[in-house]
CSV table of C-alpha atoms in Angstrom, one decimal:
chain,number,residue,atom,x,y,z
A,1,UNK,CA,0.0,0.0,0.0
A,2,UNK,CA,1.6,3.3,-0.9
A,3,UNK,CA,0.7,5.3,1.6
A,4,UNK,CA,1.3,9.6,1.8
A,5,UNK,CA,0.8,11.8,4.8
A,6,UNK,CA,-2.7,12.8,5.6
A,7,UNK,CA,-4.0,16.0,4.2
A,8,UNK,CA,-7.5,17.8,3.0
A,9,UNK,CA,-8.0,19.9,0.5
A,10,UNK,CA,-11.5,21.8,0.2
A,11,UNK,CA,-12.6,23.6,-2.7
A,12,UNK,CA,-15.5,25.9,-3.2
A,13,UNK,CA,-17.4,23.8,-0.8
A,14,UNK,CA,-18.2,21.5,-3.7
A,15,UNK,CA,-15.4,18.9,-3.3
A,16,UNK,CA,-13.0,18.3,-0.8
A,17,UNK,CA,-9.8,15.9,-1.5
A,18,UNK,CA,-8.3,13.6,1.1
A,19,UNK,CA,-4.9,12.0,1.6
A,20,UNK,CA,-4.0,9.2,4.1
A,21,UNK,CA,-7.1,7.0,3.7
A,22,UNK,CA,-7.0,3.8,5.4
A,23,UNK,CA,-10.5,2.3,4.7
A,24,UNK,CA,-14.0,3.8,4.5
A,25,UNK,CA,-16.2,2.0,6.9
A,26,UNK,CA,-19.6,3.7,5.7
A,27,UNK,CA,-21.0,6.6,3.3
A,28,UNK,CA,-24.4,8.2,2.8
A,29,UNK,CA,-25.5,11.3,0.7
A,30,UNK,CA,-24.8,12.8,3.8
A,31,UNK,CA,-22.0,11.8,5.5
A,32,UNK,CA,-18.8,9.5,4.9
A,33,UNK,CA,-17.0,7.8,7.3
A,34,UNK,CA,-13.3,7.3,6.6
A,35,UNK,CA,-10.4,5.8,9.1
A,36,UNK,CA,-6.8,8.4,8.0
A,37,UNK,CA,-3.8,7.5,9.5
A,38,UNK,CA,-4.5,10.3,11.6
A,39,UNK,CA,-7.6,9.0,13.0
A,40,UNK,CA,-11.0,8.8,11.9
A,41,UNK,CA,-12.6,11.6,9.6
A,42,UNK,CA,-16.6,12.3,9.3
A,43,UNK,CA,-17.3,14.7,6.9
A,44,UNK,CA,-20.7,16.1,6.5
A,45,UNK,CA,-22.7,17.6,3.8
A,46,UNK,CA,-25.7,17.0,1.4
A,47,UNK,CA,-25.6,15.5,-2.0
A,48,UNK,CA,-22.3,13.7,-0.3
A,49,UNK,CA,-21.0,11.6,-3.8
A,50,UNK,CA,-18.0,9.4,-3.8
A,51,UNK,CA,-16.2,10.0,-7.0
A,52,UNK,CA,-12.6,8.9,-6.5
A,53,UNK,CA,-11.4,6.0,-4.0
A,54,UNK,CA,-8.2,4.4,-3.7
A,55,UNK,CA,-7.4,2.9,-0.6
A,56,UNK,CA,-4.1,1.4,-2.2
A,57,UNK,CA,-3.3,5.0,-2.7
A,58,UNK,CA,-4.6,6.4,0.9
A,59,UNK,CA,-6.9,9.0,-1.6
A,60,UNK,CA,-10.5,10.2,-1.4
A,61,UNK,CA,-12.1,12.3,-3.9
A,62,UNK,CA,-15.9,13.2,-2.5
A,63,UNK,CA,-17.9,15.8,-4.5
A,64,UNK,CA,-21.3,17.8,-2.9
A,65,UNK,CA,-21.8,20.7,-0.3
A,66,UNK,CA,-19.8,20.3,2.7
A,67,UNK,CA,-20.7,21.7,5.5
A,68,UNK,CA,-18.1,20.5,7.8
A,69,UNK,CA,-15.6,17.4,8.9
A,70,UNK,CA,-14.8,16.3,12.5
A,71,UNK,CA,-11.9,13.9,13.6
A,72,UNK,CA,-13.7,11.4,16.1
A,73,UNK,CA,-13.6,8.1,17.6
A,74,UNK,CA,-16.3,5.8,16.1
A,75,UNK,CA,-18.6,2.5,16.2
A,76,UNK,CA,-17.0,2.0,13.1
A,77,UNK,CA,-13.4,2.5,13.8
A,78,UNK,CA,-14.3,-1.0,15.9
A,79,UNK,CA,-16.3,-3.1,13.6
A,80,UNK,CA,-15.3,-6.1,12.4
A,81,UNK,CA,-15.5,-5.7,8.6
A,82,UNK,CA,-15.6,-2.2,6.8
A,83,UNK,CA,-17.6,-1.4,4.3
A,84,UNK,CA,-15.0,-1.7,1.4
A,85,UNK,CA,-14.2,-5.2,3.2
A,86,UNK,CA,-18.1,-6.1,3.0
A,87,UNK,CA,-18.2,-5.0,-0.7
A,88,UNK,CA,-15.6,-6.9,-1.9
A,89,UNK,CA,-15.7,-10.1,0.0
């Protein structure tokens, strides 16, 4: 897994760019769970759309308004399987 420091990149409110991505547990229109390398990452919005994901490349590309992102501990930095893991099993 190449992996890159952990950054986030906003722009216009309208997409916002991630770096660092571990795994994305969960995702809705209105928020996405991810777990960084800094922690776990909830960003919320409306319209919330997943456009790029590479977990091999720690990179999250998530288009819609954004209203804000929190760092926090989570249900679903414990789970057993993500959802990624789910999807592709």
């Amino acid at each position: 897994m190449e992996q890159t420091g952990h950054s986030v990149t906003i722009n216009g409110r309208e997409d916002i760019t991630v770096t660092g991505v571990e795994d994305v547990p969960s995702f809705t229109d209105l928020e996405v769970y991810m777990k960084t390398n800094k922690g776990m990452l909830v960003i919320r919005g409306e319209k919330l759309n997943v456009k790029n994901l590479s977990t091999d490349k720690g990179v999250i590309k998530i288009e819609g308004i954004i209203d804000g992102l929190i760092y926090t501990k989570s249900k679903h930095e414990k789970s057993g399987k993500s959802f990624t893991k789910r999807l592709f099993s």
